[in-house]
mmCIF file of C-alpha atoms in Angstrom:
data_model
loop_
_atom_site.group_PDB
_atom_site.id
_atom_site.type_symbol
_atom_site.label_atom_id
_atom_site.label_comp_id
_atom_site.label_asym_id
_atom_site.label_seq_id
_atom_site.Cartn_x
_atom_site.Cartn_y
_atom_site.Cartn_z
ATOM 1 C CA UNK A 1 -29.282 -28.291 -15.245
ATOM 2 C CA UNK A 2 -31.777 -28.335 -12.669
ATOM 3 C CA UNK A 3 -34.364 -25.592 -12.301
ATOM 4 C CA UNK A 4 -35.125 -24.539 -8.674
ATOM 5 C CA UNK A 5 -38.643 -26.268 -7.588
ATOM 6 C CA UNK A 6 -40.930 -24.162 -7.356
ATOM 7 C CA UNK A 7 -41.848 -23.821 -4.130
ATOM 8 C CA UNK A 8 -37.944 -22.617 -3.510
ATOM 9 C CA UNK A 9 -38.131 -19.613 -6.179
ATOM 10 C CA UNK A 10 -41.801 -18.624 -3.743
ATOM 11 C CA UNK A 11 -39.949 -18.725 -0.906
ATOM 12 C CA UNK A 12 -36.304 -17.331 -2.184
ATOM 13 C CA UNK A 13 -38.844 -14.394 -3.531
ATOM 14 C CA UNK A 14 -40.038 -14.546 -0.090
ATOM 15 C CA UNK A 15 -36.989 -13.599 1.281
ATOM 16 C CA UNK A 16 -36.068 -10.847 -1.352
ATOM 17 C CA UNK A 17 -38.836 -8.977 -0.081
ATOM 18 C CA UNK A 18 -38.410 -9.107 3.167
ATOM 19 C CA UNK A 19 -34.598 -7.907 2.956
ATOM 20 C CA UNK A 20 -35.369 -5.146 0.279
ATOM 21 C CA UNK A 21 -38.580 -3.746 2.874
ATOM 22 C CA UNK A 22 -35.991 -4.051 5.856
ATOM 23 C CA UNK A 23 -33.790 -2.380 3.666
ATOM 24 C CA UNK A 24 -35.526 0.320 3.328
ATOM 25 C CA UNK A 25 -37.437 0.571 6.540
ATOM 26 C CA UNK A 26 -33.195 -0.023 8.790
ATOM 27 C CA UNK A 27 -32.853 3.052 6.218
ATOM 28 C CA UNK A 28 -35.474 5.491 7.269
ATOM 29 C CA UNK A 29 -35.899 4.601 11.361
ATOM 30 C CA UNK A 30 -32.401 2.428 12.102
ATOM 31 C CA UNK A 31 -33.142 -0.704 13.847
ATOM 32 C CA UNK A 32 -34.586 0.957 16.890
ATOM 33 C CA UNK A 33 -36.984 2.107 15.475
ATOM 34 C CA UNK A 34 -37.881 -0.294 13.137
ATOM 35 C CA UNK A 35 -39.874 -3.879 15.016
ATOM 36 C CA UNK A 36 -39.820 -7.109 12.764
ATOM 37 C CA UNK A 37 -44.003 -6.744 12.826
ATOM 38 C CA UNK A 38 -43.691 -3.502 10.205
ATOM 39 C CA UNK A 39 -40.925 -5.702 8.181
ATOM 40 C CA UNK A 40 -43.892 -8.244 7.579
ATOM 41 C CA UNK A 41 -46.618 -6.020 7.174
ATOM 42 C CA UNK A 42 -44.426 -4.184 4.557
ATOM 43 C CA UNK A 43 -43.054 -6.587 2.819
ATOM 44 C CA UNK A 44 -46.830 -8.291 1.918
ATOM 45 C CA UNK A 45 -45.812 -11.509 4.006
ATOM 46 C CA UNK A 46 -47.486 -13.060 8.027
ATOM 47 C CA UNK A 47 -45.290 -12.704 10.288
ATOM 48 C CA UNK A 48 -44.750 -16.339 11.196
ATOM 49 C CA UNK A 49 -43.453 -16.885 7.041
ATOM 50 C CA UNK A 50 -40.610 -14.343 8.275
ATOM 51 C CA UNK A 51 -39.853 -15.905 10.945
ATOM 52 C CA UNK A 52 -39.250 -19.140 9.205
ATOM 53 C CA UNK A 53 -36.393 -17.508 7.238
ATOM 54 C CA UNK A 54 -35.419 -15.149 9.785
ATOM 55 C CA UNK A 55 -35.791 -15.023 14.039
ATOM 56 C CA UNK A 56 -34.682 -11.770 14.319
ATOM 57 C CA UNK A 57 -33.978 -8.117 13.756
ATOM 58 C CA UNK A 58 -29.778 -9.129 13.687
ATOM 59 C CA UNK A 59 -30.174 -11.834 11.829
ATOM 60 C CA UNK A 60 -32.305 -9.418 8.365
ATOM 61 C CA UNK A 61 -29.441 -7.458 9.827
ATOM 62 C CA UNK A 62 -26.795 -9.757 9.133
ATOM 63 C CA UNK A 63 -28.290 -11.068 5.695
ATOM 64 C CA UNK A 64 -28.923 -7.197 4.535
ATOM 65 C CA UNK A 65 -24.363 -7.138 5.553
ATOM 66 C CA UNK A 66 -24.088 -10.721 3.309
ATOM 67 C CA UNK A 67 -26.011 -9.235 0.425
ATOM 68 C CA UNK A 68 -23.828 -5.953 0.648
ATOM 69 C CA UNK A 69 -20.345 -8.231 1.029
ATOM 70 C CA UNK A 70 -21.155 -10.479 -2.223
ATOM 71 C CA UNK A 71 -22.342 -7.206 -4.310
ATOM 72 C CA UNK A 72 -19.644 -5.288 -3.259
ATOM 73 C CA UNK A 73 -16.768 -8.078 -3.274
ATOM 74 C CA UNK A 74 -17.447 -8.563 -7.561
ATOM 75 C CA UNK A 75 -17.422 -4.234 -7.977
ATOM 76 C CA UNK A 76 -14.146 -4.047 -5.896
ATOM 77 C CA UNK A 77 -13.166 -7.074 -8.050
ATOM 78 C CA UNK A 78 -13.178 -5.928 -10.899
ATOM 79 C CA UNK A 79 -11.581 -3.193 -10.265
ATOM 80 C CA UNK A 80 -9.030 -4.846 -7.842
ATOM 81 C CA UNK A 81 -8.372 -7.571 -10.690
ATOM 82 C CA UNK A 82 -7.442 -4.953 -13.150
ATOM 83 C CA UNK A 83 -4.333 -3.609 -10.432
ATOM 84 C CA UNK A 84 -0.737 -4.702 -11.611
ATOM 85 C CA UNK A 85 1.645 -2.560 -9.852
ATOM 86 C CA UNK A 86 1.635 0.131 -6.747
ATOM 87 C CA UNK A 87 1.444 3.015 -9.241
ATOM 88 C CA UNK A 88 -1.811 2.325 -10.386
ATOM 89 C CA UNK A 89 -4.077 1.996 -7.062
ATOM 90 C CA UNK A 90 -4.610 5.785 -6.513
ATOM 91 C CA UNK A 91 -6.639 5.282 -9.993
ATOM 92 C CA UNK A 92 -8.228 2.291 -8.829
ATOM 93 C CA UNK A 93 -9.349 3.870 -5.214
ATOM 94 C CA UNK A 94 -10.858 7.421 -6.742
ATOM 95 C CA UNK A 95 -12.942 4.257 -9.008
ATOM 96 C CA UNK A 96 -13.477 1.674 -5.561
ATOM 97 C CA UNK A 97 -15.301 4.841 -3.409
ATOM 98 C CA UNK A 98 -17.413 6.165 -6.613
ATOM 99 C CA UNK A 99 -18.498 2.297 -6.240
ATOM 100 C CA UNK A 100 -18.296 2.589 -2.833
ATOM 101 C CA UNK A 101 -20.887 5.738 -3.525
ATOM 102 C CA UNK A 102 -23.244 3.778 -5.535
ATOM 103 C CA UNK A 103 -23.352 0.708 -3.251
ATOM 104 C CA UNK A 104 -24.125 3.101 0.247
ATOM 105 C CA UNK A 105 -27.324 4.548 -2.003
ATOM 106 C CA UNK A 106 -28.750 0.884 -3.096
ATOM 107 C CA UNK A 107 -27.773 -0.664 0.324
ATOM 108 C CA UNK A 108 -28.742 2.172 2.898
ATOM 109 C CA UNK A 109 -29.926 0.402 5.366
ATOM 110 C CA UNK A 110 -27.207 -1.456 5.650
ATOM 111 C CA UNK A 111 -25.250 1.087 6.319
ATOM 112 C CA UNK A 112 -27.800 2.648 8.653
ATOM 113 C CA UNK A 113 -27.691 -0.182 10.789
ATOM 114 C CA UNK A 114 -23.467 0.052 10.311
ATOM 115 C CA UNK A 115 -23.126 3.065 12.173
ATOM 116 C CA UNK A 116 -25.168 1.914 15.026
ATOM 117 C CA UNK A 117 -22.502 -0.124 16.241
ATOM 118 C CA UNK A 118 -19.217 0.081 15.686
ATOM 119 C CA UNK A 119 -17.310 -3.012 13.064
ATOM 120 C CA UNK A 120 -15.168 -3.945 16.321
ATOM 121 C CA UNK A 121 -18.114 -4.126 18.438
ATOM 122 C CA UNK A 122 -19.873 -7.723 19.641
ATOM 123 C CA UNK A 123 -23.192 -7.662 17.744
ATOM 124 C CA UNK A 124 -22.162 -5.539 14.995
ATOM 125 C CA UNK A 125 -23.771 -5.867 11.480
ATOM 126 C CA UNK A 126 -20.332 -3.937 9.608
ATOM 127 C CA UNK A 127 -17.340 -6.080 11.632
ATOM 128 C CA UNK A 128 -17.907 -9.155 9.328
ATOM 129 C CA UNK A 129 -17.574 -6.884 6.114
ATOM 130 C CA UNK A 130 -14.533 -4.750 7.280
ATOM 131 C CA UNK A 131 -12.649 -7.883 8.076
ATOM 132 C CA UNK A 132 -13.369 -9.072 4.744
ATOM 133 C CA UNK A 133 -12.594 -5.792 3.344
ATOM 134 C CA UNK A 134 -9.593 -5.123 5.073
ATOM 135 C CA UNK A 135 -8.329 -8.734 4.059
ATOM 136 C CA UNK A 136 -9.156 -7.973 0.384
ATOM 137 C CA UNK A 137 -6.949 -4.812 0.332
ATOM 138 C CA UNK A 138 -3.744 -6.011 2.681
ATOM 139 C CA UNK A 139 -3.955 -9.048 0.044
ATOM 140 C CA UNK A 140 -4.278 -6.469 -2.702
ATOM 141 C CA UNK A 141 -1.183 -4.505 -1.209
ATOM 142 C CA UNK A 142 0.688 -7.383 -0.020
ATOM 143 C CA UNK A 143 1.216 -8.970 -3.701
ATOM 144 C CA UNK A 144 1.570 -5.675 -5.962
ATOM 145 C CA UNK A 145 5.372 -6.210 -3.583
ATOM 146 C CA UNK A 146 3.763 -3.820 -0.545
ATOM 147 C CA UNK A 147 6.703 -4.260 2.496
ATOM 148 C CA UNK A 148 6.026 -2.061 5.334
ATOM 149 C CA UNK A 149 4.939 -3.837 8.667
ATOM 150 C CA UNK A 150 2.061 -5.768 8.735
ATOM 151 C CA UNK A 151 1.214 -4.411 11.658
ATOM 152 C CA UNK A 152 0.766 -0.805 10.844
ATOM 153 C CA UNK A 153 -0.450 -1.897 6.542
ATOM 154 C CA UNK A 154 -3.503 -3.246 8.055
ATOM 155 C CA UNK A 155 -3.977 -0.213 10.405
ATOM 156 C CA UNK A 156 -3.396 2.075 7.513
ATOM 157 C CA UNK A 157 -5.615 -0.167 5.908
ATOM 158 C CA UNK A 158 -8.779 -0.110 8.107
ATOM 159 C CA UNK A 159 -8.537 3.659 8.985
ATOM 160 C CA UNK A 160 -9.272 4.315 5.083
ATOM 161 C CA UNK A 161 -12.465 1.950 4.910
ATOM 162 C CA UNK A 162 -13.470 3.222 7.827
ATOM 163 C CA UNK A 163 -12.993 7.174 6.996
ATOM 164 C CA UNK A 164 -15.440 6.010 3.732
ATOM 165 C CA UNK A 165 -17.172 4.432 5.539
ATOM 166 C CA UNK A 166 -17.841 7.087 7.601
ATOM 167 C CA UNK A 167 -18.228 9.845 5.167
ATOM 168 C CA UNK A 168 -20.424 8.168 2.737
ATOM 169 C CA UNK A 169 -23.458 7.097 6.362
ATOM 170 C CA UNK A 170 -22.928 10.839 6.531
ATOM 171 C CA UNK A 171 -23.072 12.321 2.656
ATOM 172 C CA UNK A 172 -25.648 14.483 2.047
ATOM 173 C CA UNK A 173 -27.582 12.237 -0.700
ATOM 174 C CA UNK A 174 -28.165 15.981 -3.188
ATOM 175 C CA UNK A 175 -26.687 17.594 -5.506
ATOM 176 C CA UNK A 176 -23.880 19.016 -6.323
ATOM 177 C CA UNK A 177 -23.439 18.455 -2.421
ATOM 178 C CA UNK A 178 -23.283 14.955 -2.663
ATOM 179 C CA UNK A 179 -20.590 13.786 -5.830
ATOM 180 C CA UNK A 180 -18.750 17.901 -3.811
ATOM 181 C CA UNK A 181 -17.720 14.695 -0.604
ATOM 182 C CA UNK A 182 -17.243 12.638 -3.603
ATOM 183 C CA UNK A 183 -14.498 13.446 -4.944
ATOM 184 C CA UNK A 184 -12.989 15.005 -1.403
ATOM 185 C CA UNK A 185 -12.988 11.864 0.262
ATOM 186 C CA UNK A 186 -11.397 9.631 -3.134
ATOM 187 C CA UNK A 187 -8.511 12.235 -2.950
ATOM 188 C CA UNK A 188 -8.344 12.981 0.904
ATOM 189 C CA UNK A 189 -8.206 8.724 0.768
ATOM 190 C CA UNK A 190 -5.543 8.437 -2.807
ATOM 191 C CA UNK A 191 -2.870 11.505 -0.523
ATOM 192 C CA UNK A 192 -3.014 8.919 2.872
ATOM 193 C CA UNK A 193 -2.679 6.215 0.150
ATOM 194 C CA UNK A 194 0.375 7.786 -1.405
ATOM 195 C CA UNK A 195 2.193 8.646 0.960
ATOM 196 C CA UNK A 196 1.160 5.773 4.620
ATOM 197 C CA UNK A 197 -0.369 2.857 2.838
ATOM 198 C CA UNK A 198 2.212 2.241 -0.313
ATOM 199 C CA UNK A 199 5.768 3.918 0.687
ATOM 200 C CA UNK A 200 5.301 3.239 4.307
ATOM 201 C CA UNK A 201 6.094 7.082 5.617
ATOM 202 C CA UNK A 202 5.854 7.696 8.991
ATOM 203 C CA UNK A 203 3.936 11.496 10.517
ATOM 204 C CA UNK A 204 6.285 14.220 11.143
ATOM 205 C CA UNK A 205 5.572 13.030 14.980
ATOM 206 C CA UNK A 206 7.038 9.792 14.556
ATOM 207 C CA UNK A 207 9.526 10.658 12.603
ATOM 208 C CA UNK A 208 11.279 13.797 14.439
ATOM 209 C CA UNK A 209 9.883 12.508 18.304
ATOM 210 C CA UNK A 210 7.747 15.136 19.178
#
């Protein structure tokens, strides 16, 4: 196995330092309150060195989104791979919400950026993440035999994902308030999934026509 050259190792270390610093600054001040100069200074690199890797703040935000997605996909995948039947989905969802809550703390900068622009808006760093997550959970349900209308299913999955993201983005950071909110969030998502995503049962007004 070929070892990375020292220059490559230094470059990777610089990128990680920049991203770690940006994650912290974006979490505290948002995109509008953070400049590339501030990120470079806090990371201990020159502005020129930062621009070698990232042409602007948006590129840094995209890199944070990519890093979040890579970690999230690995952790969620470990749970999803263990689901073999639709009736196992509720317990998996509770575990996934708990994992997502931990990721929201570790990737607070990404979460802050993802709340500044809706995921369906141009330039939103959350767009690619949301699309990948919807595809993943849609594939899970289809693979488990879900047969409801594809458009309804995808809309429901998107709603559930956005509910989790928005709640975690505004969730208290102190205990016990945080744990209470996360527990209630998990139960809300599970109840919705059991009634709508797994059975396709329509809302009452759709049944009565009112």
